[in-house]
């Protein structure tokens, strides 16, 4: 305790002396080499505001490349558009701390009209569920012009990120890296030479308009939902600049410096928001995967990696090739593939001593693929022999009870896109689903067990409803009715504190070949199985498959993750021990889908098991007096 106090005092002093602020993230006193038993308190100020890429702060960017690095200049891919960002940065300020540090973030919402919230994606918030940043579940949205102080312990080591959990804000720029390091001696895969905070890649798909414009056009008219571009660390190539006299050129991409003869830990954060899984390869190099979602894996050498919205991957690049500049290539799949936008991006792997320039040429979408071992491939599970899916990887974390033979609760969560009269987008008899002759006007509703999530008026963790009568799930709704008609209600699954929960998540795959990545708040789960059964499937088929003993579960060393994809026409089975009491959101991490209700809440334990919200915790709700 004494030691802790000492460290605290000194941090404050350092911060004062060096004037370190959130704007100066590389120099933040908490971004340091981690020492066993030494924790710090780490303060950050987040100011959320509307802003613009290629603003006047950018002066002559990209014609004068130095101007692109000016304070408050967000170059993006050279296209000017409205943004919703923290501290006029995109990605937002990186938080880099050591395991056990206390993180204090004052979030000042300076948006004109919208509420906000910040979710610490990958933090389990044990003991502080009300700091999870999920509006309507764990807190009220932070109203415009007010400040909310997040205060929690960074207990989950690894590569994580923070992002707005309100509306479409993440999509408009509100996300940043959240790296929790552990001491080197505790890294089971600590065989690399360097783990530098500059070797973080935050990858996202990107629009050239506000997301709400894309959203309303897609949901209320014939607009598509396909992102045209990708960005890595907020910048990238898209538009050609220049004039008749000079060679046209692109915005300068992100660059990662390495030195020949050394190996480096890279941290990839997939912060995308549309259905655009991202395939990554490195010219001339393979890489060694060592962790995902903050959990260590038996190393795997591979050539390409596919990641889905909300996932993180840590891998080692060994700089053992000729001194040169190499492309690291990213290309979008599914809604970003060659049928649609061919969204792609590049960054430079720069060896010290190589010329200070980008490799020649501009790789096409087709050229952004390399044959070789692929990890986490799109719509492929254990049945695919050429790739390695998540449950085929091996966790380095000891066996735990969640992998016991028979779980205490088992839930089938089945989903697809359904052609229904979703009253928000298809008002029968005026413009009902089947009344639309132009298929682009048909809005299929993605639902879990035929239910769209209805957010409560007051966050569950604040109202702590005494009875479950206000909740709905597959057991309470009229199944036959909801299969055909649109059902929307507060979808809550209750589980006993300390029980082992198994989720069999099924993508029926009848509409489109789309896949969905699912994220669970408050926990990491073991991914014990994943398989594609065909172009489509059903809960009945998977149940029969399981009853016949064909549904294989890795109950030995299944990887721990908090976000996982489900192959279209297949299933993913996950397990977790429900030992963290609270209300926890489980949802598709594609922004357009969660926004229309593709989520549900786990109620873990009874209300009295849940840590009470601190005194003065803000509340919200209706004001509708009886008379
Ligand atoms: C953060 O929370 C801890 C535990 O409740 C409390 O002791 C501490 O004073 C809080 N820190 C700040 C800066 O609010
Ligand atoms: C063309 O662009 C270059 C900068 O790339 C600038 O120096 C030059 O003056 C421009 N020429 C014309 C004709 O605008
Ligand atoms: C990468 O791994 C593949 C096998 O997946 C192998 O054929 C190839 O030679 C390796 N490339 C490099 C550059 O090590
Ligand atoms: C929606 O409502 C319209 C008008 O009542 C009806 O014709 C139609 O069959 C309903 N269902 C769908 C899927 O459109
Ligand atoms: Cu989805």
XYZ file of C-alpha atoms and ligand atoms in Angstrom:
684
model
C 0.000 0.000 0.000
C 2.835 2.340 0.934
C 4.566 1.626 -2.341
C 1.362 2.327 -4.268
C 1.041 5.701 -2.600
C 4.602 6.576 -3.395
C 4.149 5.783 -7.044
C 0.976 7.818 -7.107
C 2.684 10.859 -5.690
C 5.512 10.652 -8.184
C 3.274 10.237 -11.170
C 1.460 13.412 -10.315
C 4.826 15.111 -10.033
C 6.052 13.792 -13.370
C 2.834 14.827 -15.019
C 3.222 18.341 -13.654
C 6.865 18.627 -14.584
C 6.596 17.343 -18.124
C 3.122 18.723 -18.697
C 2.113 15.334 -20.091
C -1.464 15.302 -21.274
C -3.683 13.046 -23.302
C -2.523 14.967 -26.376
C 0.940 13.735 -25.734
C 0.180 10.045 -25.589
C 3.678 8.740 -26.418
C 5.007 10.702 -23.461
C 2.211 9.902 -21.056
C 3.882 8.752 -17.824
C 1.795 5.556 -17.860
C 3.212 4.482 -21.240
C 6.236 2.776 -19.701
C 8.096 -0.482 -19.188
C 5.962 -2.506 -16.768
C 7.540 -3.508 -13.468
C 6.074 -6.249 -11.301
C 3.973 -4.823 -8.459
C 4.236 -1.195 -9.544
C 0.930 0.277 -10.569
C 0.026 3.851 -11.399
C -3.053 6.013 -11.675
C -3.434 7.188 -15.249
C -5.499 10.259 -16.118
C -6.848 11.143 -19.548
C -9.107 13.916 -20.782
C -11.384 13.053 -23.692
C -13.253 15.876 -25.356
C -15.764 14.639 -27.919
C -16.651 17.024 -30.703
C -17.767 17.373 -34.280
C -14.868 18.061 -36.552
C -13.734 17.732 -40.170
C -11.012 15.813 -41.991
C -8.711 17.918 -44.214
C -9.688 20.928 -42.102
C -7.928 24.280 -42.197
C -5.497 22.870 -39.621
C -4.115 20.801 -42.525
C -2.896 23.847 -44.511
C -1.203 22.490 -47.665
C -1.505 18.760 -46.822
C -0.819 16.545 -48.766
C 1.147 18.780 -51.178
C 3.348 19.641 -48.238
C 3.566 16.311 -46.379
C 4.727 17.964 -43.138
C 1.461 19.869 -42.994
C -0.401 16.565 -42.634
C 1.286 16.110 -39.245
C 0.218 19.497 -37.897
C -1.774 19.657 -34.693
C -5.483 18.947 -35.296
C -4.941 17.920 -38.907
C -6.837 14.694 -39.663
C -5.830 13.840 -43.234
C -7.821 10.555 -43.490
C -7.625 9.546 -47.169
C -7.591 13.125 -48.380
C -11.344 13.522 -48.504
C -12.954 16.178 -46.383
C -15.970 15.010 -44.389
C -17.566 15.576 -40.984
C -16.131 13.577 -38.074
C -17.022 12.838 -34.540
C -13.725 12.569 -32.692
C -11.957 12.777 -29.336
C -9.417 15.591 -28.910
C -9.434 16.245 -32.670
C -7.534 13.023 -33.266
C -8.302 10.014 -35.410
C -7.695 7.382 -34.163
C -8.416 8.972 -30.802
C -5.755 9.188 -28.081
C -4.159 5.808 -27.400
C -4.254 4.616 -23.806
C -1.166 2.552 -22.982
C -0.887 1.303 -19.425
C 0.339 -1.644 -17.374
C -1.883 -4.361 -15.967
C -3.316 -3.252 -12.635
C -3.111 0.478 -13.351
C -6.108 2.594 -12.414
C -7.485 4.353 -15.466
C -9.372 7.618 -15.021
C -10.897 9.148 -18.139
C -12.937 12.328 -17.977
C -15.183 12.232 -21.019
C -16.469 15.683 -21.850
C -19.262 15.501 -24.403
C -19.090 18.651 -26.530
C -21.360 17.329 -29.274
C -24.203 19.643 -30.102
C -27.143 17.361 -29.475
C -26.140 13.746 -29.059
C -25.530 11.646 -25.988
C -22.369 9.586 -25.857
C -20.553 6.850 -23.912
C -17.221 5.059 -24.114
C -16.885 1.283 -24.007
C -13.533 -0.214 -23.000
C -13.611 -3.138 -25.393
C -11.781 -6.050 -23.756
C -11.969 -4.786 -20.150
C -14.205 -7.016 -18.065
C -14.999 -4.389 -15.441
C -15.098 -6.914 -12.612
C -16.536 -5.046 -9.623
C -17.279 -1.965 -11.745
C -19.958 -3.073 -14.242
C -21.309 0.503 -14.298
C -18.036 1.598 -16.005
C -18.666 -0.593 -19.056
C -19.946 2.334 -21.112
C -23.027 0.640 -22.566
C -25.892 3.110 -22.740
C -29.273 1.784 -21.516
C -27.574 -1.234 -19.987
C -24.885 0.087 -17.647
C -25.259 3.872 -17.771
C -27.264 6.744 -19.186
C -25.807 8.383 -22.255
C -23.511 11.254 -21.281
C -25.612 14.273 -22.194
C -24.186 17.008 -24.374
C -22.126 19.521 -22.413
C -21.602 17.197 -19.481
C -18.649 15.153 -18.282
C -18.619 11.556 -17.116
C -15.624 10.165 -15.233
C -14.728 6.576 -16.058
C -12.680 5.052 -13.247
C -11.649 1.398 -13.378
C -8.693 -0.947 -13.084
C -6.990 -2.091 -16.273
C -7.097 -5.717 -15.202
C -7.152 -7.396 -18.607
C -3.760 -7.348 -20.314
C -3.453 -7.283 -24.079
C -4.493 -5.386 -27.153
C -7.845 -3.743 -26.699
C -9.554 -0.562 -27.816
C -11.991 2.021 -26.640
C -14.872 3.279 -28.714
C -18.117 5.147 -28.474
C -20.995 2.773 -27.807
C -23.601 5.340 -28.771
C -25.323 5.382 -32.133
C -22.946 5.618 -35.064
C -20.189 7.614 -33.364
C -17.528 4.914 -33.532
C -18.032 4.911 -37.263
C -17.454 8.634 -37.541
C -14.041 8.452 -35.877
C -14.521 7.826 -32.183
C -12.192 4.935 -31.389
C -8.638 4.477 -30.178
C -6.156 1.873 -29.014
C -6.192 0.630 -25.426
C -3.054 -1.383 -24.744
C -2.566 -3.045 -21.373
C 0.927 -4.455 -21.059
C 2.086 -7.004 -18.550
C 5.627 -7.386 -17.291
C 7.815 -9.075 -19.865
C 8.464 -12.050 -17.588
C 4.725 -12.793 -17.619
C 4.554 -12.933 -21.428
C 4.495 -16.615 -22.417
C 5.267 -15.505 -25.994
C 7.787 -12.827 -25.108
C 10.337 -14.071 -27.649
C 10.288 -10.850 -29.716
C 12.828 -8.064 -29.270
C 10.477 -5.085 -29.178
C 6.922 -4.238 -28.160
C 6.670 -0.584 -29.182
C 3.542 1.490 -28.772
C 4.061 2.811 -32.314
C 3.513 -0.701 -33.691
C -0.245 -0.602 -33.200
C -2.442 -0.824 -36.300
C -6.017 0.329 -35.879
C -7.802 -0.749 -39.041
C -11.230 0.428 -40.080
C -13.499 0.632 -43.058
C -14.263 4.185 -44.115
C -16.996 6.291 -45.637
C -16.770 9.642 -47.385
C -19.910 11.000 -45.779
C -21.359 10.933 -42.259
C -22.467 7.471 -41.280
C -25.977 8.654 -40.524
C -26.336 9.723 -44.176
C -25.338 6.216 -45.269
C -27.600 4.728 -42.606
C -30.772 6.611 -43.494
C -30.223 6.145 -47.223
C -29.746 2.395 -46.765
C -32.584 1.846 -44.311
C -35.167 4.222 -45.723
C -34.296 4.261 -49.409
C -32.201 2.397 -51.961
C -28.724 3.350 -50.685
C -26.182 0.598 -50.177
C -24.196 -0.342 -47.071
C -20.812 -0.862 -48.723
C -17.768 1.030 -47.443
C -15.603 2.354 -50.279
C -12.335 2.580 -48.359
C -10.162 1.324 -45.522
C -7.900 3.356 -43.249
C -5.020 2.242 -41.065
C -4.304 4.506 -38.111
C -6.617 7.114 -39.564
C -4.869 7.624 -42.895
C -4.590 6.011 -46.263
C -4.638 6.065 -50.016
C -7.803 6.693 -51.946
C -7.830 9.909 -53.897
C -5.156 10.992 -56.354
C -3.757 14.474 -55.869
C -1.816 16.510 -58.348
C -2.074 18.628 -61.412
C -1.186 18.460 -65.080
C 2.474 19.291 -64.504
C 3.301 16.828 -61.740
C 2.842 13.093 -61.267
C -0.371 12.466 -59.363
C 0.163 11.029 -55.898
C -1.717 9.606 -52.912
C -1.955 10.628 -49.294
C 1.065 9.293 -47.391
C 0.198 6.027 -45.674
C 1.067 4.903 -42.167
C 4.640 3.666 -41.755
C 6.111 1.172 -39.293
C 9.861 1.305 -38.696
C 11.917 -1.809 -38.014
C 15.614 -2.659 -37.975
C 17.039 -5.689 -39.754
C 17.897 -8.495 -37.382
C 15.177 -7.781 -34.811
C 11.655 -9.010 -34.203
C 8.673 -6.848 -33.295
C 5.305 -7.377 -31.675
C 2.557 -5.771 -33.736
C -0.939 -5.200 -32.421
C -3.823 -5.178 -34.873
C -7.162 -3.716 -33.817
C -10.093 -4.220 -36.151
C -12.333 -1.232 -35.410
C -14.473 -1.516 -38.512
C -18.210 -1.022 -38.488
C -19.663 -2.462 -41.690
C -19.542 -6.020 -42.983
C -16.042 -5.770 -44.338
C -13.757 -8.468 -42.867
C -10.157 -7.419 -43.429
C -7.478 -9.695 -44.878
C -3.874 -8.739 -44.090
C -0.625 -9.885 -45.689
C 2.939 -8.582 -45.603
C 5.039 -8.499 -48.769
C 8.002 -10.860 -48.477
C 7.239 -11.835 -44.883
C 5.199 -14.288 -42.908
C 4.221 -13.441 -39.347
C 3.764 -15.342 -36.092
C 0.381 -15.018 -34.414
C 0.783 -14.994 -30.615
C -2.452 -13.655 -29.110
C -6.014 -12.587 -29.801
C -8.348 -10.356 -27.814
C -5.763 -10.139 -25.036
C -5.259 -13.882 -24.626
C -2.111 -15.801 -25.465
C -2.059 -18.521 -28.086
C 0.403 -21.183 -29.050
C 2.344 -19.375 -31.815
C 1.327 -20.035 -35.427
C 3.360 -18.943 -38.459
C 1.066 -17.808 -41.246
C 0.884 -15.740 -44.418
C -2.471 -14.018 -44.057
C -4.955 -13.176 -41.362
C -8.607 -12.245 -41.583
C -10.061 -10.139 -38.790
C -13.631 -9.081 -38.068
C -15.119 -6.001 -36.415
C -14.112 -5.887 -32.753
C -11.311 -8.509 -32.912
C -7.670 -7.899 -32.012
C -4.624 -9.923 -33.016
C -1.031 -9.741 -31.841
C 1.682 -11.073 -34.113
C 5.434 -10.932 -34.439
C 7.193 -9.719 -37.567
C 10.842 -10.711 -37.867
C 12.824 -8.201 -39.906
C 15.091 -10.754 -41.553
C 14.701 -9.808 -45.198
C 16.677 -7.436 -47.392
C 16.798 -3.840 -46.127
C 13.952 -2.229 -48.083
C 10.411 -0.899 -47.881
C 7.626 -3.500 -47.985
C 3.869 -3.123 -48.232
C 1.656 -4.487 -45.535
C -1.582 -4.924 -47.463
C -5.160 -4.893 -46.262
C -8.192 -5.713 -48.363
C -11.858 -5.860 -47.512
C -13.934 -9.009 -48.002
C -17.711 -9.584 -48.096
C -19.346 -6.169 -48.648
C -15.921 -4.716 -49.546
C -14.892 -7.425 -52.019
C -14.634 -7.549 -55.816
C -18.421 -7.758 -56.183
C -18.754 -4.364 -54.544
C -16.181 -1.722 -53.622
C -12.788 -3.492 -53.595
C -11.884 -1.495 -50.503
C -8.200 -1.803 -49.631
C -5.297 -0.076 -47.962
C -1.525 -0.303 -47.572
C 1.020 0.689 -44.948
C 4.808 0.651 -45.191
C 7.085 -1.711 -43.318
C 10.247 0.397 -43.408
C 13.630 -1.166 -42.644
C 16.142 1.272 -41.192
C 18.576 2.195 -43.932
C 16.056 1.852 -46.765
C 15.189 5.007 -48.720
C 12.542 7.153 -47.076
C 9.874 6.375 -49.663
C 6.887 4.147 -50.263
C 7.323 1.002 -52.360
C 6.548 1.591 -56.033
C 3.131 1.017 -57.523
C -0.295 0.837 -56.060
C -1.360 -2.739 -55.284
C -4.781 -3.637 -56.630
C -7.384 -5.474 -54.558
C -6.435 -8.702 -56.372
C -2.729 -8.118 -55.689
C -3.471 -7.653 -52.004
C -3.752 -11.388 -51.515
C -0.908 -13.882 -51.048
C -1.275 -17.626 -51.118
C -0.130 -19.392 -47.983
C -1.623 -20.355 -44.662
C -4.617 -18.170 -43.779
C -5.967 -17.753 -40.258
C -9.596 -17.041 -39.302
C -10.759 -17.269 -42.923
C -14.144 -15.934 -43.951
C -17.042 -18.380 -43.574
C -14.757 -21.317 -42.864
C -14.548 -23.407 -39.724
C -12.977 -26.660 -38.624
C -14.214 -28.387 -41.788
C -11.762 -26.403 -43.915
C -8.397 -28.152 -44.004
C -6.475 -25.386 -45.783
C -7.020 -22.696 -43.129
C -6.924 -22.534 -39.344
C -10.095 -21.378 -37.621
C -10.211 -20.033 -34.062
C -11.193 -23.246 -32.179
C -8.302 -25.053 -33.896
C -5.842 -22.696 -32.227
C -4.458 -23.531 -28.792
C -4.779 -21.323 -25.762
C -1.807 -20.921 -23.445
C -4.157 -20.219 -20.535
C -4.720 -23.108 -18.146
C -7.857 -25.240 -18.413
C -10.746 -23.764 -16.465
C -14.164 -24.911 -15.392
C -15.919 -23.294 -18.353
C -14.709 -26.294 -20.385
C -16.319 -28.886 -18.133
C -18.192 -31.598 -20.022
C -21.760 -30.441 -19.407
C -22.544 -26.725 -19.061
C -25.136 -25.461 -16.556
C -26.977 -23.349 -19.131
C -27.172 -23.837 -22.858
C -28.673 -21.236 -25.182
C -29.253 -21.543 -28.893
C -28.958 -18.126 -30.498
C -30.138 -18.300 -34.076
C -30.107 -15.438 -36.487
C -30.470 -14.292 -40.050
C -31.813 -11.335 -42.010
C -35.583 -11.557 -42.140
C -38.006 -10.011 -44.600
C -40.511 -8.579 -42.132
C -42.624 -5.519 -41.686
C -40.131 -3.973 -39.267
C -42.345 -1.031 -38.372
C -39.367 1.298 -38.242
C -38.431 0.758 -41.880
C -41.509 -0.790 -43.463
C -44.795 0.745 -42.399
C -47.558 -1.479 -43.699
C -49.888 -0.794 -45.477
C -48.044 2.266 -46.777
C -44.611 0.854 -47.622
C -44.608 -2.708 -46.267
C -41.755 -5.094 -47.022
C -43.574 -7.015 -49.736
C -45.024 -3.836 -51.210
C -41.572 -2.772 -52.362
C -40.904 -3.654 -55.991
C -37.303 -2.377 -56.047
C -35.311 -4.951 -54.035
C -32.936 -2.195 -52.907
C -35.888 -0.807 -50.981
C -36.361 -4.039 -49.048
C -34.742 -3.793 -45.636
C -34.093 -7.242 -44.165
C -33.990 -7.145 -40.369
C -31.171 -9.014 -38.605
C -32.588 -10.562 -35.400
C -31.465 -12.927 -32.643
C -34.048 -15.677 -32.089
C -36.512 -13.543 -34.070
C -36.298 -10.719 -31.525
C -35.002 -7.179 -32.034
C -33.480 -5.686 -28.913
C -35.539 -2.958 -27.329
C -33.427 -0.800 -25.051
C -35.022 -0.041 -21.673
C -35.735 3.603 -20.784
C -33.474 3.467 -17.753
C -30.229 1.470 -17.769
C -30.788 -2.004 -16.301
C -27.877 -1.653 -13.925
C -29.495 1.474 -12.461
C -33.174 0.474 -12.456
C -32.394 -3.142 -11.450
C -35.943 -4.313 -12.263
C -37.291 -6.404 -9.401
C -39.010 -8.945 -11.583
C -38.087 -10.385 -14.942
C -41.604 -9.851 -16.236
C -40.488 -6.916 -18.370
C -37.882 -9.068 -20.128
C -38.413 -11.269 -23.152
C -36.588 -14.140 -24.813
C -37.321 -17.220 -26.899
C -39.121 -18.834 -23.929
C -41.520 -15.950 -23.370
C -42.441 -14.722 -26.846
C -44.927 -16.368 -29.177
C -42.359 -18.099 -31.360
C -44.643 -18.761 -34.268
C -45.789 -15.151 -34.345
C -42.270 -13.730 -34.102
C -41.019 -15.933 -36.903
C -43.357 -14.137 -39.267
C -44.070 -10.772 -37.699
C -41.725 -8.170 -36.293
C -41.046 -8.592 -32.556
C -39.097 -6.073 -30.536
C -38.719 -6.287 -26.747
C -36.029 -6.152 -24.018
C -34.219 -9.400 -24.849
C -32.603 -10.650 -21.632
C -31.181 -14.093 -20.802
C -30.781 -14.742 -17.065
C -28.068 -17.021 -15.754
C -27.055 -18.099 -12.275
C -23.971 -16.498 -10.805
C -21.057 -18.911 -11.077
C -22.709 -21.150 -13.663
C -21.081 -22.337 -16.868
C -22.887 -21.011 -19.934
C -22.716 -22.444 -23.438
C -23.893 -20.424 -26.431
C -24.551 -22.201 -29.695
C -24.690 -19.304 -32.124
C -26.162 -20.204 -35.492
C -26.100 -18.247 -38.728
C -29.008 -19.654 -40.749
C -27.506 -18.187 -43.888
C -30.694 -18.067 -45.944
C -30.456 -14.380 -46.818
C -27.059 -13.340 -48.238
C -23.752 -15.056 -47.400
C -23.022 -12.478 -44.738
C -21.272 -13.429 -41.524
C -21.477 -11.551 -38.231
C -18.887 -11.036 -35.467
C -20.273 -11.246 -31.931
C -18.877 -9.459 -28.906
C -19.638 -10.237 -25.261
C -19.203 -7.561 -22.604
C -17.851 -8.432 -19.154
C -16.192 -11.715 -20.148
C -13.858 -13.628 -22.358
C -15.291 -16.880 -23.644
C -13.681 -20.079 -24.869
C -14.331 -20.676 -28.558
C -14.866 -24.426 -28.428
C -16.312 -25.058 -31.886
C -16.926 -23.441 -35.281
C -18.114 -25.075 -38.452
C -19.820 -24.262 -41.711
C -22.462 -26.876 -42.473
C -23.594 -25.592 -45.841
C -24.896 -22.502 -47.567
C -27.677 -22.509 -44.980
C -28.609 -24.334 -41.788
C -31.077 -24.239 -38.893
C -31.224 -24.758 -35.143
C -32.926 -28.122 -35.780
C -30.071 -29.272 -38.001
C -27.425 -28.199 -35.477
C -29.328 -29.837 -32.605
C -29.543 -33.105 -34.548
C -25.877 -32.790 -35.423
C -25.003 -32.356 -31.740
C -27.304 -35.217 -30.654
C -25.534 -37.484 -33.155
C -22.232 -36.664 -31.464
C -20.903 -34.793 -34.490
C -20.631 -31.341 -32.933
C -17.022 -31.427 -31.780
C -16.022 -29.266 -28.847
C -12.445 -28.408 -27.934
C -12.731 -28.715 -24.146
C -8.984 -28.920 -23.593
C -7.313 -25.708 -24.706
C -9.901 -23.682 -26.621
C -8.829 -20.058 -27.298
C -10.130 -17.299 -25.045
C -11.646 -14.370 -26.929
C -14.336 -11.743 -26.504
C -15.279 -11.330 -30.169
C -15.775 -14.112 -32.682
C -17.307 -14.655 -36.076
C -19.909 -17.252 -37.010
C -19.603 -18.828 -40.467
C -22.626 -18.232 -42.684
C -24.674 -21.427 -42.756
C -22.847 -22.690 -39.681
C -22.308 -22.323 -35.982
C -19.841 -21.145 -33.370
C -19.978 -22.569 -29.851
C -18.582 -20.539 -26.952
C -18.363 -21.173 -23.217
C -17.942 -18.828 -20.264
C -18.190 -19.081 -16.522
C -20.707 -16.453 -15.407
C -18.721 -15.208 -12.417
C -18.942 -11.461 -13.104
C -22.344 -10.253 -11.870
C -24.102 -7.547 -13.845
C -26.061 -6.858 -17.015
C -23.831 -7.505 -20.018
C -24.533 -6.794 -23.639
C -23.924 -9.484 -26.271
C -24.159 -8.148 -29.794
C -23.128 -8.146 -33.406
C -20.234 -5.704 -33.756
C -21.407 -4.440 -37.134
C -22.697 -0.985 -36.275
C -25.701 -1.003 -38.608
C -26.838 -4.334 -37.153
C -26.556 -3.567 -33.447
C -28.241 -0.250 -34.138
C -31.344 -2.059 -35.434
C -31.404 -4.417 -32.471
C -29.040 -7.329 -33.195
C -28.134 -7.804 -29.577
C -29.312 -9.122 -26.228
C -28.369 -8.774 -22.577
C -27.127 -11.401 -20.143
C -28.322 -10.876 -16.619
C -25.692 -12.592 -14.508
C -26.699 -13.214 -10.914
C -29.443 -11.483 -8.991
C -29.637 -7.724 -8.582
C -28.238 -7.989 -5.064
C -25.156 -9.766 -6.416
C -24.305 -6.731 -8.559
C -22.023 -3.977 -7.285
C -24.181 -0.907 -6.532
C -23.594 2.185 -8.656
C -21.490 4.788 -6.784
C -23.252 7.677 -5.003
C -24.285 10.445 -7.388
C -24.184 8.171 -10.450
C -26.228 9.964 -13.151
C -29.724 8.703 -13.955
C -32.224 9.240 -16.753
C -35.634 8.013 -17.883
C -39.153 9.103 -18.701
C -41.105 11.817 -16.942
C -44.735 10.879 -17.424
C -46.750 11.522 -14.295
C -49.915 9.438 -13.929
C -52.263 12.471 -14.091
C -11.653 5.904 -8.500
O -12.355 4.897 -7.800
C -11.698 4.483 -6.605
C -12.434 3.265 -6.072
O -13.790 3.539 -5.931
C -11.684 5.638 -5.620
O -11.009 5.267 -4.440
C -10.923 6.794 -6.276
O -10.986 7.927 -5.434
C -11.517 7.151 -7.626
N -10.639 8.093 -8.278
C -11.048 9.241 -8.821
C -9.986 10.105 -9.402
O -12.202 9.579 -8.889
C 1.435 21.404 -59.236
O 1.615 20.892 -57.914
C 2.881 21.147 -57.347
C 2.906 20.511 -55.982
O 2.815 19.138 -56.105
C 3.104 22.645 -57.249
O 4.410 22.892 -56.761
C 2.952 23.275 -58.631
O 3.025 24.683 -58.505
C 1.603 22.900 -59.228
N 1.495 23.415 -60.572
C 0.419 24.031 -61.025
C 0.452 24.422 -62.471
O -0.557 24.261 -60.316
C 5.603 -18.366 -45.583
O 4.963 -19.580 -45.269
C 4.641 -20.370 -46.398
C 3.849 -21.554 -45.910
O 2.582 -21.106 -45.467
C 5.920 -20.775 -47.103
O 5.592 -21.503 -48.265
C 6.680 -19.520 -47.499
O 7.924 -19.873 -48.061
C 6.901 -18.612 -46.314
N 7.430 -17.336 -46.768
C 8.400 -16.689 -46.137
C 8.794 -15.387 -46.725
O 8.925 -17.103 -45.121
C -46.593 -6.538 -44.338
O -47.803 -5.837 -44.377
C -48.422 -5.800 -45.662
C -49.661 -4.906 -45.596
O -50.437 -5.196 -44.486
C -48.746 -7.206 -46.096
O -49.269 -7.190 -47.403
C -47.476 -8.049 -46.079
O -47.753 -9.373 -46.393
C -46.814 -7.983 -44.705
N -45.606 -8.763 -44.645
C -44.507 -8.548 -45.374
C -43.341 -9.461 -45.128
O -44.416 -7.666 -46.183
Cu -24.374 -8.326 -37.773
